[in-house]
Coordinates of C-alpha atoms in Angstrom, one line a residue:
Chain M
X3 CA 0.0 0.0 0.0
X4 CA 0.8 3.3 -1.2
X5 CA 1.6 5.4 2.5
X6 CA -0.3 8.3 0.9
X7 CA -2.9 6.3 -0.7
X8 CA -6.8 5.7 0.2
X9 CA -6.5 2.7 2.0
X10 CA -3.6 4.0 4.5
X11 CA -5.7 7.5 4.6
X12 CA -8.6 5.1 6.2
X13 CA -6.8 3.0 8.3
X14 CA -4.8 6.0 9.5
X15 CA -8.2 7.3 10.5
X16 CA -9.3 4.0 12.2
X17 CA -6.5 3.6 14.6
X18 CA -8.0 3.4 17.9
X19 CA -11.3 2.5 16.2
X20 CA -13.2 -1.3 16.3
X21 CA -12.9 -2.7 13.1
X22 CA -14.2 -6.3 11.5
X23 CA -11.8 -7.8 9.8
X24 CA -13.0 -10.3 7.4
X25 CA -10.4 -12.8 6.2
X26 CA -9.6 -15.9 3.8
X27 CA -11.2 -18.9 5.3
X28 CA -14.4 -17.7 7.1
X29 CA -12.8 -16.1 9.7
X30 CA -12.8 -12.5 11.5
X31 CA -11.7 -10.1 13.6
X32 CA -12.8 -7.9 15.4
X33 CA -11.1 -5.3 18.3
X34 CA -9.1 -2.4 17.9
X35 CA -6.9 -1.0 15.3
X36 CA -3.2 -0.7 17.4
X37 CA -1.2 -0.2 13.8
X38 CA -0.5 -1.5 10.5
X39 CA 2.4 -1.7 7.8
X40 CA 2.8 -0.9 3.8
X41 CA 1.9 -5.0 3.9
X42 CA -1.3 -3.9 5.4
X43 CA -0.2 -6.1 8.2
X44 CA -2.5 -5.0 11.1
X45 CA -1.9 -5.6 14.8
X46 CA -5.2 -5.1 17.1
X47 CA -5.7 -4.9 20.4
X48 CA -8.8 -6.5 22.6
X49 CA -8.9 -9.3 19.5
X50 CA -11.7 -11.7 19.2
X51 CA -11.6 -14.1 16.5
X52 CA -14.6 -15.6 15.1
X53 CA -14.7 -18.6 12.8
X54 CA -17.8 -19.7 10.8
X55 CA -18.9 -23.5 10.8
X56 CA -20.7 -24.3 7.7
X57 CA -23.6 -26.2 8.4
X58 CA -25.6 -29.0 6.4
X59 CA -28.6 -28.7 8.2
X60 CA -30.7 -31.6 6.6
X61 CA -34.0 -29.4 7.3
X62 CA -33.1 -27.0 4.6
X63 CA -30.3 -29.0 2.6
X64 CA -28.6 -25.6 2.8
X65 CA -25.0 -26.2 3.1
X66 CA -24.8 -22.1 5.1
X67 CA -23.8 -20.0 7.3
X68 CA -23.7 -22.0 10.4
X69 CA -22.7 -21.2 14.3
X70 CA -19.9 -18.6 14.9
X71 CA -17.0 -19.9 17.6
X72 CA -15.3 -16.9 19.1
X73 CA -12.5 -16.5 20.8
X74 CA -11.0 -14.2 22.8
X75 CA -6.9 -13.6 21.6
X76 CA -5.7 -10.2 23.5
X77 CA -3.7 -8.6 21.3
X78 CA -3.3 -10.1 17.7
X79 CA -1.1 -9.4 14.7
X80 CA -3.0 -10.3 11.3
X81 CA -0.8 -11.0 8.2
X82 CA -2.1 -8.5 5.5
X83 CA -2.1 -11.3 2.7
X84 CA -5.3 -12.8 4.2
X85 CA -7.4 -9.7 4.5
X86 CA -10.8 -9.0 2.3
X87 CA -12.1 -6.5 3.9
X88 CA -11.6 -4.1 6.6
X89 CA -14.8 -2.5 8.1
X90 CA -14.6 0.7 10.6
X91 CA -17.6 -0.1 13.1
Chain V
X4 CA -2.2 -1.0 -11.7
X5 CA -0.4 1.8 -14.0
X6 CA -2.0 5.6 -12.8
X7 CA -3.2 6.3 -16.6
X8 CA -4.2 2.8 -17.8
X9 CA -7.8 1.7 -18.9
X10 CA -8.5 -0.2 -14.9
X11 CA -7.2 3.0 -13.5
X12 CA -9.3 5.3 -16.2
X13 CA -12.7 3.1 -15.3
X14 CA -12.2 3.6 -11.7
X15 CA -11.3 7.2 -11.8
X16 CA -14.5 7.8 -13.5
X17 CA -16.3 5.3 -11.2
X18 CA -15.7 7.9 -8.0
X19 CA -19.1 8.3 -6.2
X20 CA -21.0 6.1 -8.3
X21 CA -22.8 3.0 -6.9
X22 CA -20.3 -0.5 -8.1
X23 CA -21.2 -3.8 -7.2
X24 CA -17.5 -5.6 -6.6
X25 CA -17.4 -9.4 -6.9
X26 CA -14.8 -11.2 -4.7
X27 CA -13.1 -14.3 -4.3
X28 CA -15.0 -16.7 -2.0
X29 CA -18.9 -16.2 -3.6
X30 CA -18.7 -12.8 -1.6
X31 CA -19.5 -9.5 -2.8
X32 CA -19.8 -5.5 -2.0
X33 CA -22.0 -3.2 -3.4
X34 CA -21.5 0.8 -2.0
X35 CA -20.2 4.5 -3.2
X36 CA -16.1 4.0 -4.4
X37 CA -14.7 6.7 -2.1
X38 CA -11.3 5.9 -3.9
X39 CA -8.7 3.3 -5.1
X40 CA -5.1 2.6 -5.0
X41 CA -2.6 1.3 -8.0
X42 CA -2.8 -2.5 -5.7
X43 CA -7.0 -2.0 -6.7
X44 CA -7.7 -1.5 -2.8
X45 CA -11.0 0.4 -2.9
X46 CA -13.1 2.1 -0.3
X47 CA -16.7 1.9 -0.2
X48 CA -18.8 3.9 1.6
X49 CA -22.6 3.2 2.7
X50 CA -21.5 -0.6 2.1
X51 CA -23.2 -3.8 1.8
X52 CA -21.5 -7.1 2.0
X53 CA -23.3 -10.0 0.5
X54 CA -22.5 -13.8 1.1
X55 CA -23.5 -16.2 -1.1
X56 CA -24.6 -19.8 0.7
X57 CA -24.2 -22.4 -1.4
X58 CA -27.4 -24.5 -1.3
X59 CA -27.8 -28.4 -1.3
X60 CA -32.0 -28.5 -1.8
X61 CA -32.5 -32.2 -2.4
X62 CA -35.1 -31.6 -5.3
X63 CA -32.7 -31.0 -8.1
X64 CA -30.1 -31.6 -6.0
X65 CA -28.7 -28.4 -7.6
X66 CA -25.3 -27.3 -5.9
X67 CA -26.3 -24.4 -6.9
X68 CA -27.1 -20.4 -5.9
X69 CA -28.7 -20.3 -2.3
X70 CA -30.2 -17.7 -0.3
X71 CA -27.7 -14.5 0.1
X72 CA -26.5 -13.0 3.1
X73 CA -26.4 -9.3 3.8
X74 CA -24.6 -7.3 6.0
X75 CA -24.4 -3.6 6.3
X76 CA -20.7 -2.5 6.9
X77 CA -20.8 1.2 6.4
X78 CA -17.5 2.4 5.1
X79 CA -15.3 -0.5 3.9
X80 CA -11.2 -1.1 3.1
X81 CA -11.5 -3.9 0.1
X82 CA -8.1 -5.3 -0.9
X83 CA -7.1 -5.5 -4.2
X84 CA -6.0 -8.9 -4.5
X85 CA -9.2 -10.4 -3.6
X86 CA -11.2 -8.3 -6.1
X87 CA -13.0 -10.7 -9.8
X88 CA -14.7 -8.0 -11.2
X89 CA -15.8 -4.3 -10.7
X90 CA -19.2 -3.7 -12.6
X91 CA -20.4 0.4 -12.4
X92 CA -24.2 0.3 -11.8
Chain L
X4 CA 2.6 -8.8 -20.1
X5 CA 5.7 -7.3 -22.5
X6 CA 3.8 -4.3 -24.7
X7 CA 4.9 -6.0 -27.9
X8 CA 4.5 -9.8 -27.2
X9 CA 2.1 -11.8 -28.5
X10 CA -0.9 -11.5 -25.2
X11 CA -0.8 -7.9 -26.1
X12 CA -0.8 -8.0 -29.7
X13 CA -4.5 -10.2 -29.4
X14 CA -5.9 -8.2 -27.0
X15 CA -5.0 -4.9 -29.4
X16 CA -6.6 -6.8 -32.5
X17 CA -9.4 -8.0 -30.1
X18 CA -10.3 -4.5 -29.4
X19 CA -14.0 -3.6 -30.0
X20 CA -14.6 -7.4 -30.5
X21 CA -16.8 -9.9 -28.4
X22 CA -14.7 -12.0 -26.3
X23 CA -15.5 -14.7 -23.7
X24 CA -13.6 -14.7 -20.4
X25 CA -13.0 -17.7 -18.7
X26 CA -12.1 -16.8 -15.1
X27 CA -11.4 -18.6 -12.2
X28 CA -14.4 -20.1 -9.9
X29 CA -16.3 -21.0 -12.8
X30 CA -17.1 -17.8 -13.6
X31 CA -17.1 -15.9 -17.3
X32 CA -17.6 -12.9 -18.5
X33 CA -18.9 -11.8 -22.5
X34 CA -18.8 -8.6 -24.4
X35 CA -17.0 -6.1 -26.0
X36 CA -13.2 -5.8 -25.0
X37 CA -13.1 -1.6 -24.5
X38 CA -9.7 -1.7 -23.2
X39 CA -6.8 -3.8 -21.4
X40 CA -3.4 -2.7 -19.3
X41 CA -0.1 -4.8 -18.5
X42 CA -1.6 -6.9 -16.1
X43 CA -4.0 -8.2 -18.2
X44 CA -7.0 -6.2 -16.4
X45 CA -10.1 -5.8 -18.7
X46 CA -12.8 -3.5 -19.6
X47 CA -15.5 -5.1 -21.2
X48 CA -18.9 -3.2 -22.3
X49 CA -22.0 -4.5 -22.5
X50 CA -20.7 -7.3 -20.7
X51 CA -22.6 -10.5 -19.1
X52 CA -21.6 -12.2 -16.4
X53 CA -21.9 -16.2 -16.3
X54 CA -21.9 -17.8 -12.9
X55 CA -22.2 -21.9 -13.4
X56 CA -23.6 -23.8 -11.0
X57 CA -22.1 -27.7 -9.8
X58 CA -24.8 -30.0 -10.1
X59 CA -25.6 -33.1 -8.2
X60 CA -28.6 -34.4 -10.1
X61 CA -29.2 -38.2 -8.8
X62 CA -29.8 -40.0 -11.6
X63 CA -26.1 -40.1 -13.0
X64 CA -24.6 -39.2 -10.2
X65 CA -22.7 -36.5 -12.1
X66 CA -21.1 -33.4 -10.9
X67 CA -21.0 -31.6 -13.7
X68 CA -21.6 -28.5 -15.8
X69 CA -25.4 -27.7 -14.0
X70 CA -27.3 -24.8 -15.1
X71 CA -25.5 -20.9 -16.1
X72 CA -26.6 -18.5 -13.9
X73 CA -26.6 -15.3 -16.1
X74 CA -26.5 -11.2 -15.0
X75 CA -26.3 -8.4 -17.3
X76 CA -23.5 -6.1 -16.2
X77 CA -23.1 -2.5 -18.1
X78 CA -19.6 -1.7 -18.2
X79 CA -17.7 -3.9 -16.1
X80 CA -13.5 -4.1 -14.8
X81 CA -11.9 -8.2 -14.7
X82 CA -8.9 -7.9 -12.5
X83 CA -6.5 -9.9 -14.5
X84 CA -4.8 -12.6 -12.3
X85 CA -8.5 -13.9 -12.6
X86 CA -8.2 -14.9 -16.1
X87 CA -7.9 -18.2 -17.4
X88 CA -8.4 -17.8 -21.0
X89 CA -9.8 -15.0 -23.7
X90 CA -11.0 -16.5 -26.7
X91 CA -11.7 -13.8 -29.3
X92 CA -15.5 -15.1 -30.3
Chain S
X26 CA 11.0 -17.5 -18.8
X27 CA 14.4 -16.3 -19.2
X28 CA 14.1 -16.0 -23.5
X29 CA 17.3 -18.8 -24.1
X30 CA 16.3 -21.2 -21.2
X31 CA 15.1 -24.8 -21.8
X32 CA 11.3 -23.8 -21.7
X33 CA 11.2 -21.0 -24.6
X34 CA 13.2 -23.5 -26.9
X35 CA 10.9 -26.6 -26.2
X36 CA 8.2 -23.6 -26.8
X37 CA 9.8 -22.0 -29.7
X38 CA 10.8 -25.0 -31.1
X39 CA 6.4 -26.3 -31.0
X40 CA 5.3 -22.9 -33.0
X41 CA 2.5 -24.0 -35.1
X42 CA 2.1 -27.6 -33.9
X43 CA -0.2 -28.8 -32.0
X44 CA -0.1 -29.0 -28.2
X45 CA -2.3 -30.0 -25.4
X46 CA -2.4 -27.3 -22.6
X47 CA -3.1 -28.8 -19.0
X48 CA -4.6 -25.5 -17.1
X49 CA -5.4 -25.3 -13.1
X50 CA -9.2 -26.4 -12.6
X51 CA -9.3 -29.4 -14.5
X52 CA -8.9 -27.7 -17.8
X53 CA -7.6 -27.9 -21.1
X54 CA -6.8 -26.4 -24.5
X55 CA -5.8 -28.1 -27.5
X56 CA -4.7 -26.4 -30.8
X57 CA -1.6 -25.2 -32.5
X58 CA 0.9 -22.5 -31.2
X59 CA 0.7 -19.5 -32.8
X60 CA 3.3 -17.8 -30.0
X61 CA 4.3 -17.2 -26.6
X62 CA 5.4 -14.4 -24.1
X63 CA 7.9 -14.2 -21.2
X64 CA 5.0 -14.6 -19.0
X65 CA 4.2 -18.3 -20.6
X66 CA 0.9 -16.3 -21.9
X67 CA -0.2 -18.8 -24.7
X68 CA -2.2 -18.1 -27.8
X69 CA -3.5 -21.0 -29.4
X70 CA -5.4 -21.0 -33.0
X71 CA -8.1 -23.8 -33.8
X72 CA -8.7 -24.2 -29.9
X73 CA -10.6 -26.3 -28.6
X74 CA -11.3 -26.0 -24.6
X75 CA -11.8 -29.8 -22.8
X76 CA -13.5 -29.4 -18.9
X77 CA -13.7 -32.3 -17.2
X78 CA -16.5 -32.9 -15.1
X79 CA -16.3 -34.9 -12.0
X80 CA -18.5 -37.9 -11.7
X81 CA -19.6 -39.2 -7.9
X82 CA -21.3 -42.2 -9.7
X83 CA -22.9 -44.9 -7.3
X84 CA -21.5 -48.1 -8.7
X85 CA -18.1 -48.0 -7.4
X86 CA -18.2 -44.5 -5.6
X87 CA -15.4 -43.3 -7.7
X88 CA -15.2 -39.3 -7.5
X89 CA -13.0 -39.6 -10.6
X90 CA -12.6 -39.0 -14.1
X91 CA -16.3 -37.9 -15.5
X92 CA -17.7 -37.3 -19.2
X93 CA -15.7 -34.4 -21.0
X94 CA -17.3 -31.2 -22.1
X95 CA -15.6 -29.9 -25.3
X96 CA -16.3 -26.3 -26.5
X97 CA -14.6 -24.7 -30.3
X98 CA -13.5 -21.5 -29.1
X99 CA -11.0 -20.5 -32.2
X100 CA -8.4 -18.2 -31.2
X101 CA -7.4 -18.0 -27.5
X102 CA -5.3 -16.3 -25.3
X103 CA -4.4 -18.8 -22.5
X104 CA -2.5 -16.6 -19.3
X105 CA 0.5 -18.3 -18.6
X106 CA -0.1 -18.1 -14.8
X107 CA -3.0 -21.3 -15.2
X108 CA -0.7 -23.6 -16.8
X109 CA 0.5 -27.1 -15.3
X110 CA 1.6 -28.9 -18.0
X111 CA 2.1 -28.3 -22.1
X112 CA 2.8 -31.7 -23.8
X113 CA 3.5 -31.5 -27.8
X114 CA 1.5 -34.3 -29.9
Chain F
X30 CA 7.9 -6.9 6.6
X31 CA 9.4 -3.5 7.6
X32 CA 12.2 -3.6 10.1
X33 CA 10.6 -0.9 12.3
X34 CA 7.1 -1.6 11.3
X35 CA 4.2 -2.2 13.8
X36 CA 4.3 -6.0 13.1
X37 CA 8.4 -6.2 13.4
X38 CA 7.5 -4.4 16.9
X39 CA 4.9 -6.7 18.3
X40 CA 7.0 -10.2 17.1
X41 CA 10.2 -8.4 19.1
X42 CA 7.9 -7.8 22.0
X43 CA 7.1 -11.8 21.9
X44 CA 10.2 -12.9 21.7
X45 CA 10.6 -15.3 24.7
X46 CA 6.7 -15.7 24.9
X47 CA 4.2 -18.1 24.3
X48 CA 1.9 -17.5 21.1
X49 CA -0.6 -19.3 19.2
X50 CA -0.1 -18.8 15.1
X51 CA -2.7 -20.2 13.3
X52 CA -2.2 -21.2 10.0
X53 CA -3.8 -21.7 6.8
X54 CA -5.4 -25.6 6.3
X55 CA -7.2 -25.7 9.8
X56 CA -3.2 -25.6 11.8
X57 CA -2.1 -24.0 14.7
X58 CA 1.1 -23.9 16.3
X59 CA 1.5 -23.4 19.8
X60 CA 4.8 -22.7 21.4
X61 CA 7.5 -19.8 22.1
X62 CA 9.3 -17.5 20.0
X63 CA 12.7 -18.0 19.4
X64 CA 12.8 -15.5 16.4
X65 CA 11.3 -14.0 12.9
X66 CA 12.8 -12.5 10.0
X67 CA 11.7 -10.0 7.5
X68 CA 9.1 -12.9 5.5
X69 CA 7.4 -13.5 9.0
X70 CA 9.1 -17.2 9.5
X71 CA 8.9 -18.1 12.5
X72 CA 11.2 -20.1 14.8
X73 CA 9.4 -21.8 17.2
X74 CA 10.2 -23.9 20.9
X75 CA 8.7 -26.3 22.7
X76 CA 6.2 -26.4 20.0
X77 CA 2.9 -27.6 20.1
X78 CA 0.9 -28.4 16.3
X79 CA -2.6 -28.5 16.4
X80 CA -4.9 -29.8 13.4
X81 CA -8.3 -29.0 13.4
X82 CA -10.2 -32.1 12.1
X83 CA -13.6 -31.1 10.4
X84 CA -16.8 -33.5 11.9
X85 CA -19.9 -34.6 9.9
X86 CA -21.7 -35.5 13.1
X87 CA -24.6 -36.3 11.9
X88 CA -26.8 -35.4 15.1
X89 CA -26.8 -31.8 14.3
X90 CA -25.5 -31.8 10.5
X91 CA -22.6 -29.6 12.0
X92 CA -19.6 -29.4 9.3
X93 CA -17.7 -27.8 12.0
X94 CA -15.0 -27.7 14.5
X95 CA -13.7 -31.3 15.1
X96 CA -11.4 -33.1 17.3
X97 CA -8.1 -31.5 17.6
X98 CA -5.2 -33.6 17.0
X99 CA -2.0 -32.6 19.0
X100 CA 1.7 -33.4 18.4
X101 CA 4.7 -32.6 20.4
X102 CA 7.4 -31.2 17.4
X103 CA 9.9 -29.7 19.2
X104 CA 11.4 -26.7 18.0
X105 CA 9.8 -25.6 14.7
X106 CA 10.6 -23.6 11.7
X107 CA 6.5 -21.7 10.3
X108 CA 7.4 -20.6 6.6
X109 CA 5.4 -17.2 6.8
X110 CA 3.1 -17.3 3.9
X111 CA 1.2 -19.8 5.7
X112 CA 0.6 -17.7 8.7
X113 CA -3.1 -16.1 8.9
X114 CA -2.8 -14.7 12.5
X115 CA -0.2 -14.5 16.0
X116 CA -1.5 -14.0 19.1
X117 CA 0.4 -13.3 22.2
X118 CA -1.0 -15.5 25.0
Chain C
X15 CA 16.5 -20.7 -7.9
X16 CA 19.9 -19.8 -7.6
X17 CA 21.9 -21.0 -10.4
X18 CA 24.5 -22.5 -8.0
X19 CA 22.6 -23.6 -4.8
X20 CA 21.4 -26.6 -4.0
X21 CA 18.3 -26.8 -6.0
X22 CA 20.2 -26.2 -9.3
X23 CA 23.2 -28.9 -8.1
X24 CA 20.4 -31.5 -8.2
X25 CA 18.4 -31.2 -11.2
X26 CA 22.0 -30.3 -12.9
X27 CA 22.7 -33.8 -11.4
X28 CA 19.5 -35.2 -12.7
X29 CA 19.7 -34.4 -16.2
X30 CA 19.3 -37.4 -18.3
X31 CA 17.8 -40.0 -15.3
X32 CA 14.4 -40.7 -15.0
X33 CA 12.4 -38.7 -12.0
X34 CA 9.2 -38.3 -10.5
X35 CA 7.9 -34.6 -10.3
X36 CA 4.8 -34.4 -8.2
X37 CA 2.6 -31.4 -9.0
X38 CA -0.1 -29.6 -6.4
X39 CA -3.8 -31.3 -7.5
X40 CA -2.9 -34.5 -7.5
X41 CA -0.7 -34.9 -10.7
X42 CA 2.5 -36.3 -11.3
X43 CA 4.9 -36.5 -14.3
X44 CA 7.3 -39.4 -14.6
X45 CA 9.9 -39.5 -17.1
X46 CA 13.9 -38.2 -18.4
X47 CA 15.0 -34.9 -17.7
X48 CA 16.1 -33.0 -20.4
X49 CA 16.8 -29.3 -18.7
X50 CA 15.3 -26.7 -16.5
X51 CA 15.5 -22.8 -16.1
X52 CA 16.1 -20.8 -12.8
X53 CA 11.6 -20.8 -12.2
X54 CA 12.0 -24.5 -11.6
X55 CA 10.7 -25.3 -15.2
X56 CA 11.1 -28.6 -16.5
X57 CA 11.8 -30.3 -19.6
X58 CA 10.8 -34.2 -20.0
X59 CA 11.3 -36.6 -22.1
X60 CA 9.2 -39.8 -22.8
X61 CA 6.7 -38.4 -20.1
X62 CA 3.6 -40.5 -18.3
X63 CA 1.5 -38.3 -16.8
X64 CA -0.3 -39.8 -13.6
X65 CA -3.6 -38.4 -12.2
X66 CA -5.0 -39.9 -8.9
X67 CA -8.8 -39.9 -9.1
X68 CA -10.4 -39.6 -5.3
X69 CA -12.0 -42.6 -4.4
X70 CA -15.4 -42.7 -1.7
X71 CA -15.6 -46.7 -1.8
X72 CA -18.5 -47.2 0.6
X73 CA -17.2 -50.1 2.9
X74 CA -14.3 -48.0 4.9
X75 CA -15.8 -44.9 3.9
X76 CA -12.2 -43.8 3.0
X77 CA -11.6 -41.2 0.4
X78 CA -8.4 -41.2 -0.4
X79 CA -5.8 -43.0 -3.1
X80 CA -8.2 -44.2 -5.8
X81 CA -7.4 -45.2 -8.7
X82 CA -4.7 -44.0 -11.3
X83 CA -5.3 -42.6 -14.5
X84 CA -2.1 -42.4 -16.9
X85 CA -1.6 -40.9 -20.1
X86 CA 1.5 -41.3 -22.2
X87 CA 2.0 -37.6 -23.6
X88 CA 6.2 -37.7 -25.0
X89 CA 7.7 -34.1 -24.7
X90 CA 6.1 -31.9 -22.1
X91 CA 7.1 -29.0 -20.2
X92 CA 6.4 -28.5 -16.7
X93 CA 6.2 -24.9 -15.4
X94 CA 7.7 -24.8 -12.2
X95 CA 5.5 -23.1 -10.2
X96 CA 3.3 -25.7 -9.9
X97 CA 6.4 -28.6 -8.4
X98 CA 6.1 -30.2 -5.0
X99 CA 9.0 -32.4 -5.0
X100 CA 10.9 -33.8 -7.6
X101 CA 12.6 -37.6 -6.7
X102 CA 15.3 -39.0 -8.3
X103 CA 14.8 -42.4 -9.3
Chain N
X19 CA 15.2 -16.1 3.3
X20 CA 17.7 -13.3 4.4
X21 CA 21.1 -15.2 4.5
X22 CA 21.7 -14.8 8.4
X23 CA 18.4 -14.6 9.4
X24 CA 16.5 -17.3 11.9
X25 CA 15.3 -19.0 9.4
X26 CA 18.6 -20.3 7.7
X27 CA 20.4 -20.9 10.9
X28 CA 18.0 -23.0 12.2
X29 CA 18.2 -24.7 8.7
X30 CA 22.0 -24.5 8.8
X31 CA 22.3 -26.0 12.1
X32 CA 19.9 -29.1 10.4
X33 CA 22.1 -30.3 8.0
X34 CA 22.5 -33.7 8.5
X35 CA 19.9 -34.6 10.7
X36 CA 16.6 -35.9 10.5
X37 CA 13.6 -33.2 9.4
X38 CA 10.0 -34.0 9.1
X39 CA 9.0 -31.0 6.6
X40 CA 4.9 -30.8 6.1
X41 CA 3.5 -29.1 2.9
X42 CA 0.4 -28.2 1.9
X43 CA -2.1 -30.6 0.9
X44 CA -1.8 -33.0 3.6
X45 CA 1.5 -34.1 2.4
X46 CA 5.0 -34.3 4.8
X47 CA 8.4 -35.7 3.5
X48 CA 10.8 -36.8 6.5
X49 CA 14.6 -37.4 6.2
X50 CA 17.7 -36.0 6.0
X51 CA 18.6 -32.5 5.1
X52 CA 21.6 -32.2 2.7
X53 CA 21.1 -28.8 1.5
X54 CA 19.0 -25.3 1.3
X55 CA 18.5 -22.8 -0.4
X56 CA 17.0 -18.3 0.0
X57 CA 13.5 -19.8 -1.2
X58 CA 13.6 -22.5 1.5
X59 CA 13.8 -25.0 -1.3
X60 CA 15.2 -28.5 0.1
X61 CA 17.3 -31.5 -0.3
X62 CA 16.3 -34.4 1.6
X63 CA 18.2 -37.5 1.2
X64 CA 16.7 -41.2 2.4
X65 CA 13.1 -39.6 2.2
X66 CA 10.1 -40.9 2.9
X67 CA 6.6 -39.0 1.8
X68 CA 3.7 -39.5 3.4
X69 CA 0.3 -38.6 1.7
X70 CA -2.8 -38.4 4.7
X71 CA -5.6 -40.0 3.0
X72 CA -9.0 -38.1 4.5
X73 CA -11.4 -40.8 5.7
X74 CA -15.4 -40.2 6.4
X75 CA -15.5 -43.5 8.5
X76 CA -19.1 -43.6 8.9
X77 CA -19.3 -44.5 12.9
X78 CA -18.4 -40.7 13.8
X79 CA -19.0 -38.8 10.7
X80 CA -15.4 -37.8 11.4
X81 CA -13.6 -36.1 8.6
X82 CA -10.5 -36.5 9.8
X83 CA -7.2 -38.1 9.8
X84 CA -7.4 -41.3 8.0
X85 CA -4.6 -44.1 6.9
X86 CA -1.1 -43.0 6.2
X87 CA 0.5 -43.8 2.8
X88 CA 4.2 -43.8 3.1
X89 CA 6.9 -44.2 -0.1
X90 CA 10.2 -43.9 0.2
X91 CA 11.5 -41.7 -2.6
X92 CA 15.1 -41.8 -1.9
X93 CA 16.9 -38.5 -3.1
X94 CA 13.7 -35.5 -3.3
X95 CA 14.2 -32.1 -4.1
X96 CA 11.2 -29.9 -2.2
X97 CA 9.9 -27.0 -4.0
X98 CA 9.9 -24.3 -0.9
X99 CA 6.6 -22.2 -1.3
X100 CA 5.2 -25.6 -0.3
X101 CA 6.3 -25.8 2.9
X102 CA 4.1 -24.9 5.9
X103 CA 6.3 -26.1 8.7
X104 CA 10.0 -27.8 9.6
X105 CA 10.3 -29.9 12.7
X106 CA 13.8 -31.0 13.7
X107 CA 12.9 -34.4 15.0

């Protein structure tokens, strides 16, 4: 990332902001922007991760969005390659 | 990206119009483009993030399109990498 | 892709043609190439999108080429590491 | 592809004969080499695209080699980035 | 990574301390850091590898979190690109 | 690879003997090495190419090595992106 | 990998002895390392690989970790962007 570009501009703004960030994999993230490099490598603070099951509930035969497990990680360091998006709650 | 290329020229003229951007992973954002970067990170604004499930429904045992899953995000970070195709509504 | 080579010098000749897409995730896209840059990102006008979907059907147990799930696009952007193949229709 | 190494000669060498093209996603293109890039972009004339769908069928519950979908598609750019294997026949 | 980047700063805060990395393909690796360098590889001790296996129950058609299967490795090199986050315990 | 490390020593070594290259999905290429470049492309000579279909056989419920499918296909290049390992034999 | 950096030392200081190295796609390869090089690619002599087959025994509905298939494959050449972890054993 570009330092002067629009995605460092927002995540400049968001430090110290809750953020969801969605990632490869059906998982998340959620808790507070701390920092984050050029690689938009992010490290946030008061993390919990949450990964979705995918359920094949027979009622429906719909192969969905199942139950979320969280957990709570403290402080986490997410490597940028695995990011989707980044939403400022 | 290169700054004056056609993918550059389309989003440049795509500022503060409504896009609907596919993703990797049957998941897609449809909102405002804010701006972009030369990597194609985008920021959405007034953002909505659709999930597609996948569907099993024993009738035609179609593997096919299932119900979608929206999620208002507000204002979005997308990166590039995981972007298939930008379409300007 | 070189500006001289031999990707290049299609996509120049295919300009203003219809050309199918083949991305990845079973995905295509058809229309009318407008433009293209280095990296192989597209602009096609007038463009369709073609989502297939796997079937299961019972009866020969075949997971094959189910039905084409079709959207009319307007003027749409293919980010280029999607791209399989571009035949010039 | 450095331009003197192994692979542009075995590629140079198979201009205008025909090749079978083994591409990520259980694809392939047959048809005769009209050139190459750097980049190991292909473009093939007289193509003909070969997806193989996978068959689940009951007998022996082999999830293996299904029926073959083949599709004319004339001139095609392959990117270079899909390929596995390219065999000359 | 950058030398003096926010990610460089948390992994040089953990040296010497117990974290969890998970990993793409449903790992984990449990143990404590004995270095990094710039490509986020890890050296690990005492290290712990943990592989989520997915259950079909069929009870509650949950395609979700397994058993975990645990093994003792020792001290462990993590090849960065695999990492998806690190959390300091 | 580094024209004088220890990648390059062992194909340099292999030139002329019969190997087996396994590629990521299931593939594998047996047959003589004529050369290879610096990106881990590889020439073969008198090639088989082996694909391992999945097998679900009901009684152990095990999918796993099914059966074989091989195809003799003579001269083929290998890009080298898509090598796991590559034995001597 | 940075010349002097963790990740070659630790490699450096396993020449010789006995490595289990697992890559993705449920594969591992364990022997001894003869050599390395800055992409982490490896030379294993007296290898073994070992393939996990997945098994859906029915009792459990547990998609888990099923039989083992070892070969010994002598002299092997590992391609490093494969490798997800190195254990000294």
């Amino acid at each position: 990332m570009s330092e002067d570009g629009i995605a460092s501009q927002l995540l400049q703004e968001s430090v110290g902001k809750i953020v969801l960030v969605k990632l490869k994999g059906r998982r998340s993230v959620k808790g507070k922007i701390k920092g984050f490099d050029k690689q938009m490598n992010i490290v946030i603070t008061e993390a919990t991760e949450v990964i979705e099951q995918q359920s094949n509930n027979n009622d429906n035969s719909e192969k969905g969005k199942g139950q979320e497990q969280e957990t709570q990680v403290g402080d986490a360091l997410i490597r940028g390659d695995n990011v989707i998006t980044i939403a400022v709650l």
